[in-house]
Short mmCIF file of N, CA, C and O in Angstrom, two decimals:
data_model
loop_
_atom_site.label_atom_id
_atom_site.label_comp_id
_atom_site.label_asym_id
_atom_site.label_seq_id
_atom_site.Cartn_x
_atom_site.Cartn_y
_atom_site.Cartn_z
N MET A 956 3.63 86.17 15.98
CA MET A 956 4.82 85.41 15.71
C MET A 956 5.94 85.87 16.65
O MET A 956 6.68 85.03 17.17
N GLU A 957 6.04 87.15 16.81
CA GLU A 957 7.10 87.68 17.67
C GLU A 957 6.91 87.18 19.10
O GLU A 957 7.88 86.81 19.77
N TYR A 958 5.64 87.14 19.56
CA TYR A 958 5.36 86.65 20.90
C TYR A 958 5.82 85.21 21.06
O TYR A 958 6.43 84.83 22.05
N MET A 959 5.53 84.39 20.07
CA MET A 959 5.92 82.97 20.14
C MET A 959 7.44 82.83 20.16
O MET A 959 7.99 82.01 20.91
N MET A 960 8.13 83.61 19.37
CA MET A 960 9.59 83.53 19.35
C MET A 960 10.18 83.99 20.68
O MET A 960 11.14 83.40 21.19
N ASN A 961 9.60 85.04 21.26
CA ASN A 961 10.08 85.51 22.57
C ASN A 961 9.84 84.44 23.64
O ASN A 961 10.68 84.23 24.52
N THR A 962 8.70 83.76 23.56
CA THR A 962 8.40 82.71 24.52
C THR A 962 9.40 81.56 24.36
O THR A 962 9.88 80.99 25.35
N LEU A 963 9.73 81.22 23.14
CA LEU A 963 10.70 80.14 22.90
C LEU A 963 12.07 80.48 23.49
O LEU A 963 12.77 79.62 24.01
N ARG A 964 12.45 81.74 23.40
CA ARG A 964 13.78 82.17 23.86
C ARG A 964 13.83 82.49 25.36
O ARG A 964 14.91 82.61 25.93
N ASP A 965 12.66 82.63 25.97
CA ASP A 965 12.59 83.01 27.38
C ASP A 965 12.96 81.83 28.27
O ASP A 965 12.22 80.86 28.36
N GLU A 966 14.11 81.92 28.95
CA GLU A 966 14.57 80.84 29.82
C GLU A 966 13.67 80.67 31.04
O GLU A 966 13.69 79.63 31.69
N ASN A 967 12.92 81.71 31.39
CA ASN A 967 12.04 81.64 32.56
C ASN A 967 10.65 81.10 32.21
O ASN A 967 9.84 80.86 33.11
N ALA A 968 10.35 80.93 30.93
CA ALA A 968 9.04 80.41 30.53
C ALA A 968 8.95 78.93 30.89
O ALA A 968 9.95 78.22 30.90
N THR A 969 7.73 78.49 31.17
CA THR A 969 7.53 77.07 31.53
C THR A 969 7.75 76.21 30.29
O THR A 969 7.65 76.68 29.15
N ALA A 970 8.01 74.94 30.53
CA ALA A 970 8.20 74.00 29.43
C ALA A 970 6.94 73.90 28.58
O ALA A 970 7.01 73.81 27.35
N GLU A 971 5.78 73.96 29.24
CA GLU A 971 4.52 73.89 28.50
C GLU A 971 4.34 75.10 27.60
O GLU A 971 3.91 74.97 26.45
N ALA A 972 4.68 76.27 28.09
CA ALA A 972 4.56 77.49 27.29
C ALA A 972 5.52 77.46 26.10
O ALA A 972 5.15 77.84 24.98
N ARG A 973 6.73 76.98 26.33
CA ARG A 973 7.70 76.90 25.24
C ARG A 973 7.26 75.86 24.20
O ARG A 973 7.42 76.07 23.00
N GLN A 974 6.71 74.74 24.69
CA GLN A 974 6.22 73.71 23.77
C GLN A 974 5.08 74.25 22.93
O GLN A 974 5.02 74.04 21.72
N TRP A 975 4.15 74.98 23.56
CA TRP A 975 3.04 75.57 22.84
C TRP A 975 3.55 76.53 21.77
O TRP A 975 3.10 76.48 20.62
N ALA A 976 4.49 77.38 22.13
CA ALA A 976 5.03 78.34 21.17
C ALA A 976 5.74 77.64 20.01
O ALA A 976 5.62 78.04 18.85
N ALA A 977 6.45 76.57 20.32
CA ALA A 977 7.15 75.82 19.27
C ALA A 977 6.15 75.19 18.29
O ALA A 977 6.34 75.24 17.08
N GLU A 978 5.08 74.62 18.83
CA GLU A 978 4.06 74.00 17.98
C GLU A 978 3.38 75.03 17.08
O GLU A 978 3.11 74.76 15.91
N LYS A 979 3.10 76.20 17.64
CA LYS A 979 2.41 77.23 16.87
C LYS A 979 3.33 77.90 15.85
O LYS A 979 2.89 78.30 14.77
N ALA A 980 4.60 78.00 16.14
CA ALA A 980 5.54 78.67 15.24
C ALA A 980 6.08 77.74 14.15
O ALA A 980 6.47 78.20 13.07
N ALA A 981 6.11 76.46 14.42
CA ALA A 981 6.74 75.50 13.50
C ALA A 981 6.22 75.59 12.07
O ALA A 981 7.02 75.59 11.13
N PRO A 982 4.90 75.68 11.82
CA PRO A 982 4.45 75.74 10.43
C PRO A 982 5.00 76.94 9.65
O PRO A 982 5.14 76.87 8.44
N PHE A 983 5.32 78.01 10.36
CA PHE A 983 5.83 79.19 9.68
C PHE A 983 7.30 79.04 9.30
O PHE A 983 7.79 79.69 8.40
N PHE A 984 8.00 78.18 10.00
CA PHE A 984 9.43 77.99 9.74
C PHE A 984 9.72 76.70 8.98
O PHE A 984 10.74 76.57 8.35
N HIS A 985 8.82 75.76 9.09
CA HIS A 985 9.01 74.47 8.43
C HIS A 985 7.78 74.12 7.59
O HIS A 985 7.30 73.00 7.63
N ALA A 986 7.30 75.09 6.87
CA ALA A 986 6.12 74.85 6.06
C ALA A 986 6.42 73.81 4.99
O ALA A 986 7.51 73.80 4.41
N LYS A 987 5.47 72.96 4.75
CA LYS A 987 5.65 71.94 3.72
C LYS A 987 5.33 72.59 2.38
O LYS A 987 4.20 73.00 2.13
N PRO A 988 6.32 72.69 1.52
CA PRO A 988 6.06 73.33 0.23
C PRO A 988 5.17 72.45 -0.65
O PRO A 988 5.15 71.23 -0.50
N ALA A 989 4.46 73.09 -1.53
CA ALA A 989 3.62 72.34 -2.47
C ALA A 989 4.52 71.52 -3.38
O ALA A 989 5.58 71.99 -3.80
N PRO A 990 4.13 70.30 -3.66
CA PRO A 990 4.97 69.48 -4.53
C PRO A 990 5.04 70.05 -5.94
O PRO A 990 4.08 70.62 -6.44
N GLU A 991 6.20 69.91 -6.54
CA GLU A 991 6.38 70.35 -7.91
C GLU A 991 5.62 69.38 -8.82
O GLU A 991 5.67 68.18 -8.61
N PRO A 992 4.94 69.91 -9.83
CA PRO A 992 4.26 68.99 -10.75
C PRO A 992 5.27 68.15 -11.51
O PRO A 992 6.33 68.64 -11.89
N ARG A 993 4.92 66.89 -11.69
CA ARG A 993 5.79 65.99 -12.44
C ARG A 993 5.22 65.83 -13.84
O ARG A 993 4.02 65.70 -14.01
N TYR A 994 6.10 65.81 -14.80
CA TYR A 994 5.69 65.59 -16.18
C TYR A 994 6.32 64.29 -16.66
O TYR A 994 7.52 64.10 -16.54
N VAL A 995 5.48 63.41 -17.15
CA VAL A 995 5.93 62.10 -17.58
C VAL A 995 5.79 62.02 -19.09
O VAL A 995 4.77 62.41 -19.66
N THR A 996 6.83 61.54 -19.73
CA THR A 996 6.79 61.34 -21.17
C THR A 996 6.82 59.84 -21.45
O THR A 996 7.75 59.15 -21.03
N LEU A 997 5.81 59.37 -22.13
CA LEU A 997 5.73 57.96 -22.47
C LEU A 997 5.01 57.86 -23.81
O LEU A 997 3.92 58.41 -23.98
N ASP A 998 5.62 57.20 -24.76
CA ASP A 998 4.98 57.02 -26.06
C ASP A 998 3.83 56.03 -25.93
O ASP A 998 4.03 54.88 -25.56
N LEU A 999 2.63 56.51 -26.24
CA LEU A 999 1.44 55.67 -26.18
C LEU A 999 0.77 55.65 -27.54
O LEU A 999 0.86 56.63 -28.29
N PRO A 1000 0.07 54.57 -27.86
CA PRO A 1000 -0.68 54.56 -29.11
C PRO A 1000 -1.87 55.50 -29.01
O PRO A 1000 -2.24 55.94 -27.92
N LYS A 1001 -2.47 55.80 -30.14
CA LYS A 1001 -3.67 56.64 -30.13
C LYS A 1001 -4.76 55.94 -29.33
O LYS A 1001 -4.89 54.72 -29.39
N THR A 1002 -5.52 56.72 -28.60
CA THR A 1002 -6.54 56.14 -27.72
C THR A 1002 -7.95 56.50 -28.17
O THR A 1002 -8.85 56.61 -27.36
N ASN A 1003 -8.14 56.67 -29.49
CA ASN A 1003 -9.47 57.04 -29.98
C ASN A 1003 -10.32 55.82 -30.34
O ASN A 1003 -11.43 55.97 -30.84
N THR A 1004 -9.82 54.62 -30.07
CA THR A 1004 -10.59 53.39 -30.26
C THR A 1004 -10.41 52.52 -29.02
O THR A 1004 -9.46 52.70 -28.24
N ALA A 1005 -11.29 51.55 -28.86
CA ALA A 1005 -11.18 50.63 -27.72
C ALA A 1005 -9.87 49.85 -27.80
O ALA A 1005 -9.21 49.62 -26.79
N GLU A 1006 -9.48 49.49 -29.01
CA GLU A 1006 -8.22 48.77 -29.17
C GLU A 1006 -7.03 49.64 -28.79
O GLU A 1006 -6.07 49.17 -28.19
N GLY A 1007 -7.09 50.91 -29.17
CA GLY A 1007 -6.02 51.85 -28.81
C GLY A 1007 -5.91 52.03 -27.31
O GLY A 1007 -4.81 52.09 -26.76
N VAL A 1008 -7.06 52.09 -26.64
CA VAL A 1008 -7.07 52.19 -25.18
C VAL A 1008 -6.43 50.95 -24.57
O VAL A 1008 -5.60 51.03 -23.66
N ARG A 1009 -6.83 49.78 -25.08
CA ARG A 1009 -6.25 48.53 -24.59
C ARG A 1009 -4.73 48.52 -24.77
O ARG A 1009 -3.99 48.18 -23.85
N ASP A 1010 -4.27 48.95 -25.93
CA ASP A 1010 -2.83 48.96 -26.20
C ASP A 1010 -2.10 49.98 -25.33
O ASP A 1010 -0.98 49.73 -24.88
N ALA A 1011 -2.74 51.12 -25.07
CA ALA A 1011 -2.12 52.14 -24.21
C ALA A 1011 -1.99 51.60 -22.78
O ALA A 1011 -0.94 51.79 -22.14
N LEU A 1012 -3.02 50.93 -22.29
CA LEU A 1012 -2.95 50.35 -20.94
C LEU A 1012 -1.85 49.29 -20.87
O LEU A 1012 -1.12 49.22 -19.88
N ALA A 1013 -1.74 48.49 -21.91
CA ALA A 1013 -0.69 47.47 -21.94
C ALA A 1013 0.69 48.13 -21.92
O ALA A 1013 1.61 47.66 -21.23
N ARG A 1014 0.84 49.22 -22.63
CA ARG A 1014 2.13 49.94 -22.66
C ARG A 1014 2.45 50.52 -21.28
O ARG A 1014 3.60 50.49 -20.84
N ILE A 1015 1.45 51.05 -20.59
CA ILE A 1015 1.66 51.61 -19.26
C ILE A 1015 2.07 50.50 -18.28
O ILE A 1015 2.99 50.68 -17.48
N VAL A 1016 1.40 49.36 -18.36
CA VAL A 1016 1.75 48.23 -17.50
C VAL A 1016 3.18 47.78 -17.78
O VAL A 1016 3.96 47.54 -16.85
N GLU A 1017 3.53 47.68 -19.04
CA GLU A 1017 4.89 47.27 -19.42
C GLU A 1017 5.93 48.25 -18.89
O GLU A 1017 6.94 47.85 -18.32
N ALA A 1018 5.66 49.55 -19.05
CA ALA A 1018 6.61 50.58 -18.59
C ALA A 1018 6.76 50.54 -17.07
O ALA A 1018 7.85 50.76 -16.54
N THR A 1019 5.69 50.24 -16.38
CA THR A 1019 5.75 50.14 -14.92
C THR A 1019 6.53 48.90 -14.50
O THR A 1019 7.37 48.95 -13.60
N ALA A 1020 6.28 47.80 -15.18
CA ALA A 1020 6.95 46.54 -14.84
C ALA A 1020 8.46 46.62 -15.07
O ALA A 1020 9.23 46.00 -14.32
N THR A 1021 8.87 47.38 -16.06
CA THR A 1021 10.31 47.48 -16.36
C THR A 1021 11.00 48.60 -15.61
O THR A 1021 12.21 48.78 -15.73
N GLY A 1022 10.25 49.37 -14.84
CA GLY A 1022 10.84 50.46 -14.07
C GLY A 1022 10.98 51.76 -14.84
O GLY A 1022 11.53 52.73 -14.34
N GLU A 1023 10.47 51.80 -16.04
CA GLU A 1023 10.52 53.02 -16.85
C GLU A 1023 9.56 54.08 -16.30
O GLU A 1023 9.75 55.27 -16.50
N LEU A 1024 8.55 53.62 -15.60
CA LEU A 1024 7.50 54.49 -15.09
C LEU A 1024 7.23 54.12 -13.64
O LEU A 1024 7.08 52.94 -13.31
N ALA A 1025 7.17 55.11 -12.77
CA ALA A 1025 6.86 54.88 -11.36
C ALA A 1025 5.39 54.47 -11.22
O ALA A 1025 4.54 54.94 -11.98
N PRO A 1026 5.08 53.61 -10.25
CA PRO A 1026 3.69 53.18 -10.08
C PRO A 1026 2.71 54.35 -9.89
O PRO A 1026 1.60 54.30 -10.44
N ALA A 1027 3.09 55.37 -9.16
CA ALA A 1027 2.18 56.51 -8.96
C ALA A 1027 1.91 57.23 -10.28
O ALA A 1027 0.79 57.66 -10.55
N ASP A 1028 2.94 57.37 -11.10
CA ASP A 1028 2.77 58.00 -12.40
C ASP A 1028 1.90 57.12 -13.31
O ASP A 1028 1.05 57.62 -14.05
N ALA A 1029 2.11 55.83 -13.23
CA ALA A 1029 1.29 54.89 -14.02
C ALA A 1029 -0.17 55.00 -13.63
O ALA A 1029 -1.06 55.01 -14.48
N GLN A 1030 -0.41 55.12 -12.34
CA GLN A 1030 -1.78 55.23 -11.85
C GLN A 1030 -2.45 56.49 -12.42
O GLN A 1030 -3.61 56.45 -12.82
N SER A 1031 -1.72 57.57 -12.48
CA SER A 1031 -2.27 58.81 -13.04
C SER A 1031 -2.58 58.65 -14.53
O SER A 1031 -3.62 59.11 -15.01
N LEU A 1032 -1.67 58.03 -15.25
CA LEU A 1032 -1.90 57.81 -16.68
C LEU A 1032 -3.08 56.88 -16.93
O LEU A 1032 -3.89 57.11 -17.83
N VAL A 1033 -3.17 55.83 -16.13
CA VAL A 1033 -4.29 54.89 -16.28
C VAL A 1033 -5.62 55.62 -16.05
O VAL A 1033 -6.59 55.38 -16.77
N ALA A 1034 -5.67 56.52 -15.11
CA ALA A 1034 -6.90 57.27 -14.85
C ALA A 1034 -7.30 58.09 -16.07
O ALA A 1034 -8.49 58.16 -16.42
N ILE A 1035 -6.34 58.70 -16.73
CA ILE A 1035 -6.63 59.50 -17.93
C ILE A 1035 -7.12 58.59 -19.05
O ILE A 1035 -8.11 58.90 -19.72
N VAL A 1036 -6.46 57.47 -19.26
CA VAL A 1036 -6.86 56.54 -20.32
C VAL A 1036 -8.23 55.96 -20.01
O VAL A 1036 -9.05 55.76 -20.91
N GLU A 1037 -8.52 55.73 -18.74
CA GLU A 1037 -9.83 55.20 -18.34
C GLU A 1037 -10.95 56.17 -18.68
O GLU A 1037 -12.04 55.76 -19.10
N VAL A 1038 -10.72 57.46 -18.52
CA VAL A 1038 -11.73 58.46 -18.90
C VAL A 1038 -11.99 58.37 -20.40
O VAL A 1038 -13.14 58.44 -20.85
N GLN A 1039 -10.94 58.20 -21.17
CA GLN A 1039 -11.10 58.06 -22.62
C GLN A 1039 -11.89 56.79 -22.95
O GLN A 1039 -12.76 56.79 -23.81
N ARG A 1040 -11.60 55.71 -22.25
CA ARG A 1040 -12.33 54.45 -22.48
C ARG A 1040 -13.82 54.63 -22.21
O ARG A 1040 -14.67 54.18 -22.97
N ARG A 1041 -14.14 55.32 -21.12
CA ARG A 1041 -15.56 55.53 -20.78
C ARG A 1041 -16.24 56.40 -21.83
O ARG A 1041 -17.42 56.20 -22.14
N ALA A 1042 -15.52 57.37 -22.37
CA ALA A 1042 -16.09 58.22 -23.42
C ALA A 1042 -16.39 57.38 -24.67
O ALA A 1042 -17.46 57.52 -25.28
N ILE A 1043 -15.46 56.51 -25.03
CA ILE A 1043 -15.67 55.63 -26.19
C ILE A 1043 -16.86 54.72 -25.93
O ILE A 1043 -17.73 54.53 -26.79
N GLU A 1044 -16.95 54.17 -24.74
CA GLU A 1044 -18.04 53.28 -24.36
C GLU A 1044 -19.38 54.00 -24.42
O GLU A 1044 -20.38 53.45 -24.92
N THR A 1045 -19.41 55.24 -23.95
CA THR A 1045 -20.65 56.02 -23.96
C THR A 1045 -21.13 56.26 -25.39
O THR A 1045 -22.32 56.11 -25.70
N VAL A 1046 -20.22 56.62 -26.27
CA VAL A 1046 -20.58 56.86 -27.67
C VAL A 1046 -21.07 55.55 -28.29
O VAL A 1046 -22.07 55.54 -29.02
N ASP A 1047 -20.40 54.45 -27.99
CA ASP A 1047 -20.80 53.15 -28.53
C ASP A 1047 -22.20 52.78 -28.05
O ASP A 1047 -23.05 52.35 -28.85
N PHE A 1048 -22.48 52.95 -26.77
CA PHE A 1048 -23.81 52.64 -26.24
C PHE A 1048 -24.88 53.52 -26.89
O PHE A 1048 -25.96 53.05 -27.23
N LYS A 1049 -24.55 54.78 -27.09
CA LYS A 1049 -25.50 55.71 -27.72
C LYS A 1049 -25.83 55.25 -29.13
O LYS A 1049 -27.00 55.21 -29.52
N GLN A 1050 -24.81 54.87 -29.89
CA GLN A 1050 -25.04 54.42 -31.27
C GLN A 1050 -25.86 53.14 -31.29
O GLN A 1050 -26.76 52.98 -32.12
N ARG A 1051 -25.58 52.23 -30.37
CA ARG A 1051 -26.31 50.97 -30.32
C ARG A 1051 -27.78 51.21 -29.93
O ARG A 1051 -28.70 50.61 -30.52
N LEU A 1052 -28.00 52.09 -28.97
CA LEU A 1052 -29.36 52.39 -28.55
C LEU A 1052 -30.14 53.04 -29.67
O LEU A 1052 -31.31 52.70 -29.92
N GLU A 1053 -29.52 53.97 -30.38
CA GLU A 1053 -30.20 54.63 -31.50
C GLU A 1053 -30.56 53.61 -32.58
O GLU A 1053 -31.64 53.68 -33.18
N ALA A 1054 -29.67 52.65 -32.84
CA ALA A 1054 -29.95 51.62 -33.85
C ALA A 1054 -31.12 50.75 -33.40
O ALA A 1054 -32.00 50.40 -34.22
N ILE A 1055 -31.16 50.39 -32.13
CA ILE A 1055 -32.27 49.57 -31.61
C ILE A 1055 -33.57 50.34 -31.70
O ILE A 1055 -34.60 49.80 -32.14
N GLU A 1056 -33.55 51.61 -31.30
CA GLU A 1056 -34.77 52.42 -31.35
C GLU A 1056 -35.25 52.59 -32.79
O GLU A 1056 -36.46 52.56 -33.06
N GLU A 1057 -34.33 52.74 -33.71
CA GLU A 1057 -34.69 52.87 -35.12
C GLU A 1057 -35.32 51.56 -35.62
O GLU A 1057 -36.33 51.58 -36.32
N GLN A 1058 -34.75 50.44 -35.24
CA GLN A 1058 -35.28 49.14 -35.65
C GLN A 1058 -36.67 48.91 -35.06
O GLN A 1058 -37.58 48.44 -35.75
N VAL A 1059 -36.85 49.26 -33.81
CA VAL A 1059 -38.16 49.11 -33.16
C VAL A 1059 -39.19 49.98 -33.87
O VAL A 1059 -40.32 49.55 -34.11
N ALA A 1060 -38.80 51.19 -34.22
CA ALA A 1060 -39.72 52.09 -34.91
C ALA A 1060 -40.10 51.52 -36.28
O ALA A 1060 -41.26 51.64 -36.71
N LYS A 1061 -39.18 50.88 -36.98
CA LYS A 1061 -39.47 50.29 -38.29
C LYS A 1061 -40.39 49.09 -38.16
O LYS A 1061 -41.26 48.85 -38.99
N ASP A 1062 -40.17 48.29 -37.10
CA ASP A 1062 -40.94 47.06 -36.90
C ASP A 1062 -42.34 47.31 -36.36
O ASP A 1062 -43.21 46.45 -36.48
N ARG A 1063 -42.56 48.47 -35.79
CA ARG A 1063 -43.87 48.79 -35.19
C ARG A 1063 -44.87 49.06 -36.32
O ARG A 1063 -44.55 49.83 -37.22
N PRO A 1064 -46.03 48.43 -36.25
CA PRO A 1064 -47.05 48.73 -37.26
C PRO A 1064 -47.42 50.20 -37.21
O PRO A 1064 -47.46 50.80 -36.15
N SER A 1065 -47.69 50.77 -38.36
CA SER A 1065 -48.01 52.20 -38.39
C SER A 1065 -49.30 52.46 -37.64
O SER A 1065 -50.22 51.66 -37.65
N GLY A 1066 -49.34 53.59 -36.97
CA GLY A 1066 -50.52 53.98 -36.23
C GLY A 1066 -50.58 53.44 -34.81
O GLY A 1066 -51.51 53.75 -34.10
N THR A 1067 -49.62 52.61 -34.42
CA THR A 1067 -49.63 52.10 -33.04
C THR A 1067 -48.63 52.86 -32.20
O THR A 1067 -47.66 53.39 -32.71
N ARG A 1068 -48.95 52.90 -30.95
CA ARG A 1068 -48.05 53.59 -30.01
C ARG A 1068 -47.63 52.60 -28.96
O ARG A 1068 -48.23 51.57 -28.74
N ARG A 1069 -46.62 52.98 -28.26
CA ARG A 1069 -46.16 52.13 -27.16
C ARG A 1069 -47.12 52.16 -26.02
O ARG A 1069 -47.76 53.02 -25.63
#
Protein backbone atom coordinates (compact mmCIF):
# COMPACT_ATOMS: atom_id res chain seq x y z
CA MET A 1 0.00 0.00 0.00
CA GLU A 2 2.80 2.37 0.87
CA TYR A 3 4.44 1.70 -2.50
CA MET A 4 1.22 2.54 -4.34
CA MET A 5 0.77 5.77 -2.37
CA ASN A 6 4.38 6.79 -3.07
CA THR A 7 3.85 6.09 -6.76
CA LEU A 8 0.70 8.23 -6.77
CA ARG A 9 2.57 11.13 -5.16
CA ASP A 10 5.70 10.80 -7.30
CA GLU A 11 5.67 13.63 -9.86
CA ASN A 12 8.34 11.81 -11.88
CA ALA A 13 6.30 8.59 -12.20
CA THR A 14 4.73 7.88 -15.58
CA ALA A 15 1.01 8.40 -16.07
CA GLU A 16 0.60 4.66 -16.57
CA ALA A 17 2.34 3.88 -13.28
CA ARG A 18 0.24 6.43 -11.40
CA GLN A 19 -2.94 5.08 -13.02
CA TRP A 20 -1.98 1.53 -12.02
CA ALA A 21 -1.31 2.62 -8.44
CA ALA A 22 -4.62 4.50 -8.28
CA GLU A 23 -6.56 1.47 -9.52
CA LYS A 24 -4.87 -0.85 -7.04
CA ALA A 25 -5.22 1.51 -4.07
CA ALA A 26 -8.80 2.65 -4.73
CA PRO A 27 -10.56 -0.37 -3.14
CA PHE A 28 -8.71 0.27 0.12
CA PHE A 29 -9.83 3.89 0.27
CA HIS A 30 -13.23 3.65 -1.36
CA ALA A 31 -14.36 0.21 -0.33
CA LYS A 32 -18.03 -0.44 -0.87
CA PRO A 33 -19.47 -1.15 2.55
CA ALA A 34 -21.85 -4.04 3.00
CA PRO A 35 -25.44 -2.89 2.82
CA GLU A 36 -27.27 -2.54 6.10
CA PRO A 37 -30.03 -5.12 6.48
CA ARG A 38 -33.48 -3.67 6.01
CA TYR A 39 -36.34 -4.68 8.23
CA VAL A 40 -39.83 -4.33 6.86
CA THR A 41 -42.94 -4.34 9.01
CA LEU A 42 -46.17 -5.21 7.28
CA ASP A 43 -49.27 -6.73 8.85
CA LEU A 44 -50.02 -9.95 7.00
CA PRO A 45 -52.68 -12.59 7.62
CA LYS A 46 -51.63 -16.00 8.88
CA THR A 47 -50.09 -18.05 6.10
CA ASN A 48 -50.76 -21.55 7.40
CA THR A 49 -53.48 -22.19 4.78
CA ALA A 50 -53.66 -21.70 1.03
CA GLU A 51 -56.25 -18.99 1.57
CA GLY A 52 -53.97 -17.23 4.05
CA VAL A 53 -51.12 -17.33 1.54
CA ARG A 54 -53.42 -15.88 -1.12
CA ASP A 55 -54.50 -13.10 1.23
CA ALA A 56 -50.90 -12.35 2.25
CA LEU A 57 -49.86 -12.04 -1.40
CA ALA A 58 -52.80 -9.73 -2.05
CA ARG A 59 -51.76 -7.57 0.91
CA ILE A 60 -48.17 -7.37 -0.37
CA VAL A 61 -49.39 -6.36 -3.84
CA GLU A 62 -51.67 -3.72 -2.30
CA ALA A 63 -48.86 -2.33 -0.12
CA THR A 64 -46.57 -2.13 -3.14
CA ALA A 65 -49.19 -0.45 -5.30
CA THR A 66 -49.85 2.22 -2.69
CA GLY A 67 -46.17 2.91 -2.05
CA GLU A 68 -46.23 1.52 1.48
CA LEU A 69 -43.71 -1.11 0.44
CA ALA A 70 -40.79 -0.81 -1.99
CA PRO A 71 -40.87 -3.26 -4.91
CA ALA A 72 -37.58 -4.88 -3.82
CA ASP A 73 -38.94 -5.43 -0.32
CA ALA A 74 -42.16 -6.82 -1.77
CA GLN A 75 -40.17 -9.24 -3.87
CA SER A 76 -38.38 -10.52 -0.76
CA LEU A 77 -41.64 -10.97 1.11
CA VAL A 78 -43.26 -12.74 -1.83
CA ALA A 79 -40.35 -15.20 -1.91
CA ILE A 80 -40.90 -16.05 1.76
CA VAL A 81 -44.66 -16.48 1.29
CA GLU A 82 -44.01 -18.61 -1.80
CA VAL A 83 -41.90 -21.03 0.26
CA GLN A 84 -44.81 -21.34 2.67
CA ARG A 85 -47.20 -21.98 -0.23
CA ARG A 86 -44.98 -24.77 -1.55
CA ALA A 87 -44.84 -26.34 1.91
CA ILE A 88 -48.64 -26.29 2.13
CA GLU A 89 -48.87 -27.76 -1.38
CA THR A 90 -46.41 -30.53 -0.52
CA VAL A 91 -48.38 -31.54 2.57
CA ASP A 92 -51.62 -31.46 0.56
CA PHE A 93 -50.14 -33.67 -2.19
CA LYS A 94 -48.82 -36.09 0.43
CA GLN A 95 -52.24 -36.40 2.07
CA ARG A 96 -53.96 -36.89 -1.29
CA LEU A 97 -51.46 -39.53 -2.37
CA GLU A 98 -51.83 -41.42 0.90
CA ALA A 99 -55.63 -41.37 0.51
CA ILE A 100 -55.36 -42.71 -3.06
CA GLU A 101 -52.93 -45.43 -2.00
CA GLU A 102 -55.22 -46.40 0.87
CA GLN A 103 -58.22 -46.58 -1.48
CA VAL A 104 -56.28 -48.68 -4.00
CA ALA A 105 -55.22 -51.04 -1.23
CA LYS A 106 -58.87 -51.44 -0.10
CA ASP A 107 -60.11 -52.02 -3.66
CA ARG A 108 -57.44 -54.62 -4.47
CA PRO A 109 -58.65 -58.18 -4.01
CA SER A 110 -56.86 -59.88 -1.16
CA GLY A 111 -53.88 -61.97 -2.11
CA THR A 112 -53.10 -60.02 -5.30
CA ARG A 113 -50.06 -57.94 -5.87
CA ARG A 114 -49.30 -55.19 -8.26
